[in-house]
PDB file of C-alpha atoms in Angstrom:
ATOM      1  CA  MET A   1      -0.047   0.013  -0.018  1.00 60.00           C
ATOM      2  CA  ALA A   2       2.824   2.339   0.914  1.00 62.00           C
ATOM      3  CA  ILE A   3       4.440   1.970  -2.520  1.00 73.00           C
ATOM      4  CA  LEU A   4       1.103   2.644  -4.335  1.00 73.00           C
ATOM      5  CA  GLY A   5       0.967   5.914  -2.532  1.00 69.00           C
ATOM      6  CA  LEU A   6       4.378   6.936  -3.528  1.00 74.00           C
ATOM      7  CA  GLY A   7       3.861   5.821  -7.152  1.00 78.00           C
ATOM      8  CA  ALA A   8       0.618   7.783  -7.381  1.00 76.00           C
ATOM      9  CA  ALA A   9       2.258  10.881  -5.952  1.00 74.00           C
ATOM     10  CA  ILE A  10       5.141  10.579  -8.434  1.00 79.00           C
ATOM     11  CA  LEU A  11       2.628  10.379 -11.196  1.00 80.00           C
ATOM     12  CA  VAL A  12       0.544  13.400 -10.108  1.00 79.00           C
ATOM     13  CA  ASN A  13       3.686  15.604 -10.272  1.00 78.00           C
ATOM     14  CA  PRO A  14       4.289  15.558 -14.112  1.00 84.00           C
ATOM     15  CA  PHE A  15       0.572  15.371 -14.915  1.00 83.00           C
ATOM     16  CA  PRO A  16      -0.013  19.101 -15.357  1.00 82.00           C
ATOM     17  CA  ILE A  17       2.958  19.421 -17.667  1.00 81.00           C
ATOM     18  CA  ALA A  18       1.941  16.551 -19.759  1.00 86.00           C
ATOM     19  CA  MET A  19      -1.730  17.906 -20.082  1.00 85.00           C
ATOM     20  CA  ARG A  20      -0.472  21.319 -21.000  1.00 84.00           C
ATOM     21  CA  LEU A  21       1.847  20.042 -23.735  1.00 87.00           C
ATOM     22  CA  LEU A  22      -0.984  17.861 -25.115  1.00 90.00           C
ATOM     23  CA  GLY A  23      -3.369  20.937 -25.102  1.00 87.00           C
ATOM     24  CA  PHE A  24      -5.810  19.633 -22.519  1.00 87.00           C
ATOM     25  CA  PHE A  25      -5.134  22.329 -19.899  1.00 82.00           C
ATOM     26  CA  PRO A  26      -6.568  25.781 -20.039  1.00 81.00           C
ATOM     27  CA  ALA A  27      -4.485  28.943 -20.922  1.00 78.00           C
ATOM     28  CA  SER A  28      -1.915  30.023 -18.454  1.00 77.00           C
ATOM     29  CA  ILE A  29      -3.880  33.211 -17.582  1.00 80.00           C
ATOM     30  CA  SER A  30      -7.104  31.248 -16.758  1.00 81.00           C
ATOM     31  CA  ALA A  31      -8.471  31.329 -13.242  1.00 84.00           C
ATOM     32  CA  ILE A  32      -9.563  27.776 -13.353  1.00 85.00           C
ATOM     33  CA  LEU A  33      -5.945  26.796 -13.851  1.00 82.00           C
ATOM     34  CA  VAL A  34      -5.069  28.013 -10.352  1.00 82.00           C
ATOM     35  CA  TRP A  35      -7.787  25.673  -8.825  1.00 86.00           C
ATOM     36  CA  ILE A  36      -6.637  22.857 -10.928  1.00 84.00           C
ATOM     37  CA  MET A  37      -3.142  23.167  -9.815  1.00 83.00           C
ATOM     38  CA  PHE A  38      -4.210  23.649  -6.204  1.00 85.00           C
ATOM     39  CA  ALA A  39      -6.199  20.362  -6.336  1.00 87.00           C
ATOM     40  CA  LEU A  40      -3.302  18.527  -7.967  1.00 84.00           C
ATOM     41  CA  ASP A  41      -0.840  19.849  -5.396  1.00 83.00           C
ATOM     42  CA  PHE A  42      -3.106  19.057  -2.592  1.00 85.00           C
ATOM     43  CA  SER A  43      -3.661  15.483  -3.762  1.00 82.00           C
ATOM     44  CA  GLU A  44       0.048  14.997  -4.270  1.00 81.00           C
ATOM     45  CA  THR A  45       0.798  16.120  -0.680  1.00 81.00           C
ATOM     46  CA  ALA A  46      -1.993  13.932   0.670  1.00 81.00           C
ATOM     47  CA  LEU A  47      -0.554  10.901  -1.281  1.00 78.00           C
ATOM     48  CA  LEU A  48       2.937  11.565   0.081  1.00 79.00           C
ATOM     49  CA  LEU A  49       1.649  11.874   3.634  1.00 79.00           C
ATOM     50  CA  VAL A  50      -0.162   8.519   3.215  1.00 77.00           C
ATOM     51  CA  TYR A  51       3.011   7.021   1.912  1.00 77.00           C
ATOM     52  CA  ASP A  52       5.082   8.381   4.712  1.00 76.00           C
ATOM     53  CA  VAL A  53       2.714   7.266   7.476  1.00 75.00           C
ATOM     54  CA  ARG A  54       2.284   3.823   6.024  1.00 74.00           C
ATOM     55  CA  TRP A  55       6.151   3.428   5.560  1.00 73.00           C
ATOM     56  CA  ARG A  56       6.892   4.519   9.115  1.00 72.00           C
ATOM     57  CA  ARG A  57       4.172   2.374  10.586  1.00 71.00           C
ATOM     58  CA  ARG A  58       5.720  -0.515   8.946  1.00 70.00           C
ATOM     59  CA  PHE A  59       9.049  -0.088  10.701  1.00 66.00           C
ATOM     60  CA  VAL A  60       7.877   1.301  14.014  1.00 63.00           C
ATOM     61  CA  GLY A  61       5.613  -1.668  14.545  1.00 60.00           C
ATOM     62  CA  ARG A  62       8.592  -4.040  14.388  1.00 58.00           C
ATOM     63  CA  PHE A  63      10.888  -2.188  16.774  1.00 52.00           C
ATOM     64  CA  GLN A  64       8.385  -0.759  19.175  1.00 55.00           C
ATOM     65  CA  PRO A  65       9.274  -3.166  22.070  1.00 57.00           C
ATOM     66  CA  ALA A  66      12.791  -1.889  21.907  1.00 57.00           C
ATOM     67  CA  LEU A  67      11.796   1.693  22.389  1.00 58.00           C
ATOM     68  CA  ALA A  68      10.825   1.506  26.038  1.00 64.00           C
ATOM     69  CA  PRO A  69      14.289   0.233  27.264  1.00 70.00           C
ATOM     70  CA  ALA A  70      16.044   2.847  25.046  1.00 66.00           C
ATOM     71  CA  LEU A  71      13.839   5.585  26.307  1.00 68.00           C
ATOM     72  CA  ALA A  72      14.515   4.574  29.915  1.00 72.00           C
ATOM     73  CA  THR A  73      18.285   4.555  29.228  1.00 75.00           C
ATOM     74  CA  LEU A  74      18.109   8.042  27.763  1.00 72.00           C
ATOM     75  CA  VAL A  75      15.972   9.458  30.659  1.00 77.00           C
ATOM     76  CA  SER A  76      18.503   8.046  33.314  1.00 77.00           C
ATOM     77  CA  ALA A  77      21.527   9.276  31.387  1.00 75.00           C
ATOM     78  CA  CYS A  78      19.963  12.808  31.175  1.00 75.00           C
ATOM     79  CA  ARG A  79      19.011  12.611  34.970  1.00 76.00           C
ATOM     80  CA  GLU A  80      22.633  11.683  35.843  1.00 75.00           C
ATOM     81  CA  THR A  81      24.098  14.471  33.677  1.00 72.00           C
ATOM     82  CA  SER A  82      21.553  16.993  35.338  1.00 71.00           C
ATOM     83  CA  GLN A  83      22.687  15.800  38.813  1.00 71.00           C
ATOM     84  CA  GLU A  84      26.289  16.209  37.985  1.00 69.00           C
ATOM     85  CA  ARG A  85      25.839  19.755  36.923  1.00 68.00           C
ATOM     86  CA  ASN A  86      23.914  20.649  40.087  1.00 68.00           C
ATOM     87  CA  THR A  87      26.587  19.375  42.392  1.00 64.00           C
TER      88      THR A  87
END
């Protein structure tokens, strides 16, 4: 699913250029062109966000049990450093 989101986002990016070269897009001074480009940019951003979330969820789910001990070690190291500075 993640790779489909990335592929769709990659295909959305050159779409306006291809449509303009083929003569399917309105003139450059047209007001409707602004809304078309806004919609395409919005959809590209949404697809990239879906890809990013799906991709990160794939890896975080595997290593999540290791996060708690790592976080505990980090907190204790910060606490020790803070206590050393106060003394």
